[in-house]
Amino acid sequence: MIIENHQIAYRNVASKYYNFVPEEIDLAFQDFDQILTSHGYETADVMFFSIISDPTASVMTAEIFRQIEENEISQISSEEDVNFRSYFSIDGMLMTRITDQFDEQSQVKFWELAEHIQQHNFSQSSPYFVEYKRSHSGATYVEMSVGVR
């Protein structure tokens, strides 16, 4: 099922661009967490990323986002290329949810969103975003979304 008019909104978000083979996405997550924590920043339980490159490319480009408890980043040197936004928001999005078989279903859901854009004559206005979430019962799920107009 695809939901229209979805929104992503977070406060105090740090981000960094990475290039990696899709199988090594966890290494990029670990690297970014290490950069933040080694500089004394406390990450919240919010992590998401945007897919900048063609999702079928052998090397993926993504911007990884982490919500932090602090309201600024001043301890990280510019060589680390970490960006900070006090408020991050995108609205007017299409969203679908993945509740199991994350690796297999991510490609399926990506193409479902792309097909929905085409069928409804939307134009894409943002990269694809993948948000890792947890339900009240503790189950992990993923929301995949893309901005449209």
Coordinates of N, CA and C in Angstrom, one line a residue:
M1 N 0.8 -1.2 0.0 CA 0.0 0.0 0.0 C 0.9 1.2 0.0
I2 N 0.5 2.2 -0.8 CA 1.2 3.5 -0.9 C 0.4 4.6 -0.3
I3 N 1.0 5.3 0.6 CA 0.3 6.4 1.3 C 0.8 7.7 0.7
E4 N -0.1 8.6 0.4 CA 0.2 10.0 -0.2 C 0.2 11.0 0.9
N5 N 0.8 12.1 0.7 CA 0.9 13.2 1.6 C 1.7 12.9 2.9
H6 N 2.7 12.1 2.8 CA 3.5 11.7 3.9 C 4.5 12.8 4.2
Q7 N 5.1 12.9 5.4 CA 6.0 13.9 5.8 C 7.1 13.3 6.6
I8 N 8.4 13.8 6.4 CA 9.5 13.5 7.2 C 9.9 14.8 8.0
A9 N 10.0 14.7 9.3 CA 10.3 16.0 10.0 C 11.1 15.6 11.3
Y10 N 12.3 16.1 11.4 CA 13.1 15.9 12.6 C 13.8 17.2 13.0
R11 N 14.2 17.3 14.3 CA 15.0 18.4 14.8 C 16.4 17.8 15.0
N12 N 17.4 18.7 14.9 CA 18.8 18.4 15.2 C 19.3 17.2 14.5
V13 N 19.5 17.3 13.2 CA 19.9 16.2 12.3 C 21.3 16.5 11.8
A14 N 22.2 15.5 12.0 CA 23.5 15.5 11.4 C 23.5 14.6 10.2
S15 N 24.3 14.9 9.2 CA 24.3 14.0 8.0 C 25.7 14.0 7.3
K16 N 25.9 13.0 6.5 CA 27.2 12.8 5.8 C 26.9 12.0 4.6
Y17 N 27.6 12.3 3.5 CA 27.5 11.6 2.2 C 28.5 10.4 2.3
Y18 N 28.0 9.3 1.7 CA 28.9 8.1 1.6 C 28.7 7.4 0.2
N19 N 29.8 6.8 -0.2 CA 29.7 5.9 -1.4 C 30.1 4.5 -0.9
F20 N 29.3 3.5 -1.3 CA 29.6 2.2 -0.8 C 28.9 1.2 -1.7
V21 N 29.3 -0.1 -1.7 CA 28.5 -1.2 -2.3 C 27.4 -1.5 -1.4
P22 N 26.2 -1.7 -1.9 CA 25.0 -1.9 -1.0 C 25.2 -2.9 0.1
E23 N 26.0 -3.9 -0.1 CA 26.2 -4.9 1.0 C 27.0 -4.3 2.2
E24 N 27.6 -3.2 2.0 CA 28.4 -2.6 3.0 C 27.8 -1.3 3.7
I25 N 26.5 -1.2 3.5 CA 25.8 0.0 4.1 C 26.0 0.1 5.6
D26 N 26.0 -1.1 6.2 CA 26.2 -1.1 7.7 C 27.6 -0.5 8.1
L27 N 28.6 -0.7 7.3 CA 29.9 -0.1 7.6 C 29.8 1.5 7.5
A28 N 29.0 2.0 6.6 CA 28.8 3.4 6.5 C 28.1 3.9 7.8
F29 N 27.0 3.2 8.2 CA 26.3 3.6 9.4 C 27.2 3.6 10.6
Q30 N 28.0 2.5 10.7 CA 29.0 2.4 11.8 C 30.0 3.5 11.8
D31 N 30.5 3.9 10.6 CA 31.5 5.0 10.5 C 30.9 6.3 11.0
F32 N 29.7 6.6 10.5 CA 29.0 7.8 10.9 C 28.8 7.9 12.4
D33 N 28.3 6.8 13.0 CA 28.0 6.8 14.4 C 29.4 7.0 15.2
Q34 N 30.4 6.4 14.7 CA 31.7 6.5 15.3 C 32.2 8.0 15.3
I35 N 32.0 8.6 14.1 CA 32.4 10.0 14.0 C 31.7 10.9 15.0
L36 N 30.4 10.7 15.1 CA 29.5 11.5 16.0 C 29.9 11.2 17.5
T37 N 30.0 9.9 17.9 CA 30.2 9.6 19.3 C 31.6 10.0 19.7
S38 N 32.6 9.8 18.8 CA 34.0 10.1 19.2 C 34.2 11.6 19.4
H39 N 33.3 12.4 18.9 CA 33.3 13.9 19.1 C 32.4 14.3 20.2
G40 N 31.8 13.4 20.9 CA 31.0 13.7 22.1 C 29.5 13.9 21.9
Y41 N 29.0 13.6 20.7 CA 27.6 13.8 20.4 C 26.8 12.5 20.7
E42 N 25.6 12.8 21.3 CA 24.7 11.7 21.6 C 23.7 11.5 20.6
T43 N 23.7 10.3 19.9 CA 22.7 10.1 18.9 C 21.4 9.6 19.5
A44 N 20.3 10.0 18.9 CA 19.0 9.6 19.3 C 18.7 8.3 18.5
D45 N 17.6 7.7 18.8 CA 17.3 6.4 18.1 C 16.6 6.6 16.7
V46 N 17.1 7.7 16.0 CA 16.5 8.0 14.7 C 17.7 7.9 13.7
M47 N 17.5 7.1 12.7 CA 18.5 7.0 11.6 C 17.8 6.8 10.3
F48 N 18.1 7.6 9.3 CA 17.6 7.4 8.0 C 18.6 7.8 6.9
F49 N 18.3 7.4 5.7 CA 19.2 7.8 4.6 C 18.5 8.1 3.3
S50 N 19.1 8.9 2.5 CA 18.5 9.2 1.2 C 19.4 8.5 0.1
I51 N 18.8 8.0 -0.9 CA 19.5 7.3 -2.0 C 19.7 8.4 -3.1
I52 N 20.9 8.8 -3.3 CA 21.3 9.8 -4.2 C 21.5 9.2 -5.6
S53 N 22.1 8.1 -5.7 CA 22.5 7.4 -6.9 C 21.3 6.5 -7.4
D54 N 21.5 6.0 -8.6 CA 20.6 5.0 -9.2 C 20.6 3.8 -8.2
P55 N 19.5 3.4 -7.7 CA 19.5 2.3 -6.7 C 20.0 1.0 -7.3
T56 N 20.1 0.8 -8.6 CA 20.6 -0.4 -9.2 C 22.1 -0.3 -9.5
A57 N 22.7 0.8 -9.2 CA 24.2 1.0 -9.4 C 25.0 0.1 -8.5
S58 N 26.1 -0.3 -9.0 CA 27.0 -1.2 -8.2 C 27.6 -0.5 -7.0
V59 N 27.8 0.8 -7.1 CA 28.3 1.6 -6.0 C 27.2 2.6 -5.7
M60 N 26.7 2.6 -4.5 CA 25.6 3.5 -4.1 C 26.1 4.8 -3.4
T61 N 25.5 5.9 -3.8 CA 25.7 7.2 -3.1 C 24.5 7.5 -2.2
A62 N 24.8 7.7 -0.9 CA 23.6 8.0 0.0 C 24.1 9.1 1.0
E63 N 23.1 9.8 1.4 CA 23.3 10.7 2.5 C 22.7 10.1 3.8
I64 N 23.5 9.9 4.8 CA 23.0 9.2 6.0 C 22.8 10.3 7.0
F65 N 21.6 10.2 7.7 CA 21.2 11.2 8.7 C 21.0 10.5 10.0
R66 N 21.5 11.2 11.1 CA 21.3 10.8 12.5 C 20.7 12.0 13.3
Q67 N 19.7 11.8 14.0 CA 19.2 12.8 14.9 C 20.1 12.8 16.2
I68 N 20.5 13.9 16.6 CA 21.4 14.0 17.8 C 20.7 14.8 18.9
E69 N 21.1 14.6 20.1 CA 20.5 15.3 21.3 C 20.9 16.8 21.3
E70 N 22.1 17.1 20.8 CA 22.6 18.5 20.9 C 22.0 19.3 19.8
N71 N 22.0 20.7 20.0 CA 21.3 21.5 19.0 C 22.3 22.3 18.1
E72 N 23.6 21.8 18.1 CA 24.6 22.3 17.1 C 25.7 21.3 17.1
I73 N 26.5 21.5 16.0 CA 27.7 20.7 15.9 C 28.9 21.7 15.8
S74 N 29.7 21.7 16.8 CA 30.9 22.6 16.7 C 32.2 21.9 16.9
Q75 N 32.1 20.6 17.4 CA 33.3 19.8 17.7 C 33.9 19.1 16.5
I76 N 33.2 19.0 15.4 CA 33.7 18.2 14.3 C 34.4 19.0 13.3
S77 N 35.6 18.6 12.9 CA 36.3 19.4 11.9 C 35.7 19.3 10.5
S78 N 35.9 20.3 9.7 CA 35.4 20.4 8.4 C 35.8 19.2 7.5
E79 N 37.0 18.6 7.8 CA 37.5 17.5 7.0 C 36.5 16.3 7.1
E80 N 35.7 16.2 8.1 CA 34.8 15.1 8.3 C 33.6 15.2 7.4
D81 N 33.3 16.4 6.8 CA 32.2 16.7 6.0 C 30.8 16.3 6.6
V82 N 30.7 16.7 7.8 CA 29.4 16.4 8.5 C 28.5 17.7 8.4
N83 N 27.3 17.5 8.0 CA 26.4 18.6 7.8 C 25.4 18.6 9.0
F84 N 24.8 19.8 9.4 CA 23.9 19.9 10.5 C 22.7 20.7 10.1
R85 N 21.5 20.2 10.4 CA 20.3 21.0 10.2 C 19.5 21.0 11.5
S86 N 19.2 22.2 12.0 CA 18.4 22.3 13.2 C 17.0 21.8 13.0
Y87 N 16.5 21.8 11.8 CA 15.2 21.3 11.4 C 15.3 20.7 10.0
F88 N 14.8 19.5 9.9 CA 14.8 18.8 8.6 C 13.4 18.4 8.3
S89 N 12.8 18.8 7.2 CA 11.4 18.5 6.9 C 11.2 18.4 5.4
I90 N 10.5 17.4 4.9 CA 10.1 17.2 3.6 C 8.6 16.8 3.6
D91 N 7.8 17.4 2.9 CA 6.4 17.0 2.9 C 6.0 16.7 1.4
G92 N 4.7 16.3 1.3 CA 4.2 16.0 -0.1 C 4.9 14.7 -0.6
M93 N 5.0 13.7 0.3 CA 5.7 12.5 -0.1 C 4.8 11.3 -0.3
L94 N 5.2 10.4 -1.1 CA 4.6 9.0 -1.2 C 5.4 8.1 -0.2
M95 N 4.7 7.2 0.5 CA 5.4 6.4 1.4 C 4.8 5.0 1.4
T96 N 5.7 4.0 1.6 CA 5.3 2.6 1.7 C 6.1 2.0 2.8
R97 N 5.6 0.9 3.4 CA 6.3 0.3 4.6 C 6.7 -1.1 4.2
I98 N 7.9 -1.4 4.8 CA 8.5 -2.8 4.7 C 8.5 -3.3 6.1
T99 N 7.9 -4.5 6.4 CA 7.8 -5.0 7.7 C 8.7 -6.3 7.9
D100 N 9.1 -6.9 6.8 CA 10.0 -8.1 6.9 C 10.7 -8.3 5.6
Q101 N 11.7 -9.2 5.5 CA 12.5 -9.4 4.3 C 13.0 -8.1 3.7
F102 N 13.7 -7.3 4.6 CA 14.0 -5.9 4.2 C 14.9 -5.9 2.9
D103 N 15.9 -6.7 2.8 CA 16.7 -6.7 1.6 C 15.9 -7.0 0.3
E104 N 15.1 -8.0 0.4 CA 14.3 -8.4 -0.8 C 13.2 -7.4 -1.1
Q105 N 12.5 -6.9 -0.1 CA 11.4 -6.1 -0.3 C 11.8 -4.6 -0.7
S106 N 13.0 -4.2 -0.3 CA 13.4 -2.8 -0.6 C 13.4 -2.5 -2.1
Q107 N 13.8 -3.5 -3.0 CA 13.8 -3.3 -4.4 C 12.4 -3.3 -4.9
V108 N 11.5 -4.2 -4.4 CA 10.1 -4.3 -4.8 C 9.4 -3.0 -4.5
K109 N 9.6 -2.5 -3.3 CA 8.9 -1.2 -2.8 C 9.4 0.0 -3.6
F110 N 10.7 0.0 -3.9 CA 11.3 1.1 -4.7 C 10.5 1.2 -6.0
W111 N 10.4 0.1 -6.7 CA 9.8 0.1 -8.0 C 8.3 0.3 -7.9
E112 N 7.6 -0.1 -6.8 CA 6.2 0.3 -6.6 C 6.0 1.8 -6.5
L113 N 6.9 2.4 -5.8 CA 6.8 3.9 -5.7 C 7.1 4.6 -7.0
A114 N 8.1 4.1 -7.8 CA 8.4 4.6 -9.1 C 7.2 4.5 -10.0
E115 N 6.6 3.3 -10.0 CA 5.4 3.1 -10.8 C 4.2 4.0 -10.5
H116 N 4.0 4.2 -9.2 CA 3.0 5.1 -8.7 C 3.2 6.5 -9.2
I117 N 4.4 7.0 -9.1 CA 4.7 8.3 -9.6 C 4.3 8.4 -11.1
Q118 N 4.7 7.4 -11.9 CA 4.4 7.4 -13.3 C 2.9 7.3 -13.6
Q119 N 2.2 6.4 -12.9 CA 0.8 6.2 -13.2 C 0.0 7.4 -12.8
H120 N 0.4 8.2 -11.8 CA -0.4 9.4 -11.4 C 0.2 10.7 -11.9
N121 N 1.1 10.6 -12.9 CA 1.7 11.8 -13.5 C 2.3 12.8 -12.5
F122 N 2.9 12.2 -11.5 CA 3.6 13.0 -10.5 C 5.0 13.3 -11.1
S123 N 5.7 14.3 -10.5 CA 7.1 14.4 -10.8 C 7.9 14.3 -9.5
Q124 N 9.0 13.6 -9.5 CA 9.8 13.4 -8.3 C 10.4 14.7 -7.9
S125 N 10.3 15.0 -6.6 CA 10.9 16.3 -6.1 C 11.9 16.1 -5.0
S126 N 12.2 14.8 -4.6 CA 13.3 14.5 -3.6 C 13.9 13.2 -4.0
P127 N 15.0 12.9 -3.4 CA 15.6 11.6 -3.5 C 14.6 10.6 -2.7
Y128 N 14.9 9.3 -2.9 CA 14.2 8.3 -2.1 C 14.8 8.3 -0.7
F129 N 14.0 8.2 0.3 CA 14.4 8.1 1.7 C 14.0 6.8 2.3
V130 N 14.9 6.3 3.2 CA 14.6 5.0 3.9 C 14.8 5.4 5.4
E131 N 13.7 5.2 6.1 CA 13.7 5.4 7.6 C 13.6 4.1 8.3
Y132 N 14.5 3.9 9.3 CA 14.4 2.7 10.2 C 13.5 3.1 11.4
K133 N 12.5 2.4 11.7 CA 11.6 2.7 12.8 C 11.3 1.5 13.6
R134 N 10.7 1.8 14.8 CA 10.4 0.7 15.7 C 8.9 1.0 16.2
S135 N 8.1 -0.1 16.2 CA 6.7 0.1 16.7 C 6.7 0.1 18.2
H136 N 5.6 0.4 18.8 CA 5.4 0.4 20.2 C 5.7 -0.9 20.9
S137 N 5.5 -2.0 20.1 CA 5.7 -3.3 20.6 C 7.2 -3.7 20.4
G138 N 8.0 -2.9 19.8 CA 9.4 -3.1 19.6 C 9.8 -3.7 18.3
A139 N 8.8 -4.0 17.4 CA 9.1 -4.6 16.1 C 9.8 -3.5 15.2
T140 N 10.8 -3.9 14.5 CA 11.5 -3.0 13.5 C 10.8 -3.0 12.2
Y141 N 10.7 -1.9 11.5 CA 10.1 -1.8 10.2 C 10.8 -0.6 9.5
V142 N 10.6 -0.5 8.2 CA 11.2 0.5 7.4 C 10.1 1.2 6.6
E143 N 10.3 2.6 6.6 CA 9.4 3.4 5.7 C 10.3 3.9 4.6
M144 N 9.8 3.7 3.3 CA 10.5 4.2 2.1 C 9.6 5.3 1.6
S145 N 10.2 6.4 1.3 CA 9.3 7.5 0.8 C 10.1 8.4 -0.2
V146 N 9.3 9.1 -1.0 CA 9.9 10.0 -2.0 C 9.0 11.2 -2.2
G147 N 9.6 12.4 -2.3 CA 8.8 13.6 -2.5 C 8.3 13.7 -3.9
V148 N 7.1 14.2 -4.1 CA 6.4 14.3 -5.4 C 5.7 15.6 -5.5
R149 N 5.4 16.1 -6.7 CA 4.5 17.2 -6.9 C 3.7 16.9 -8.1

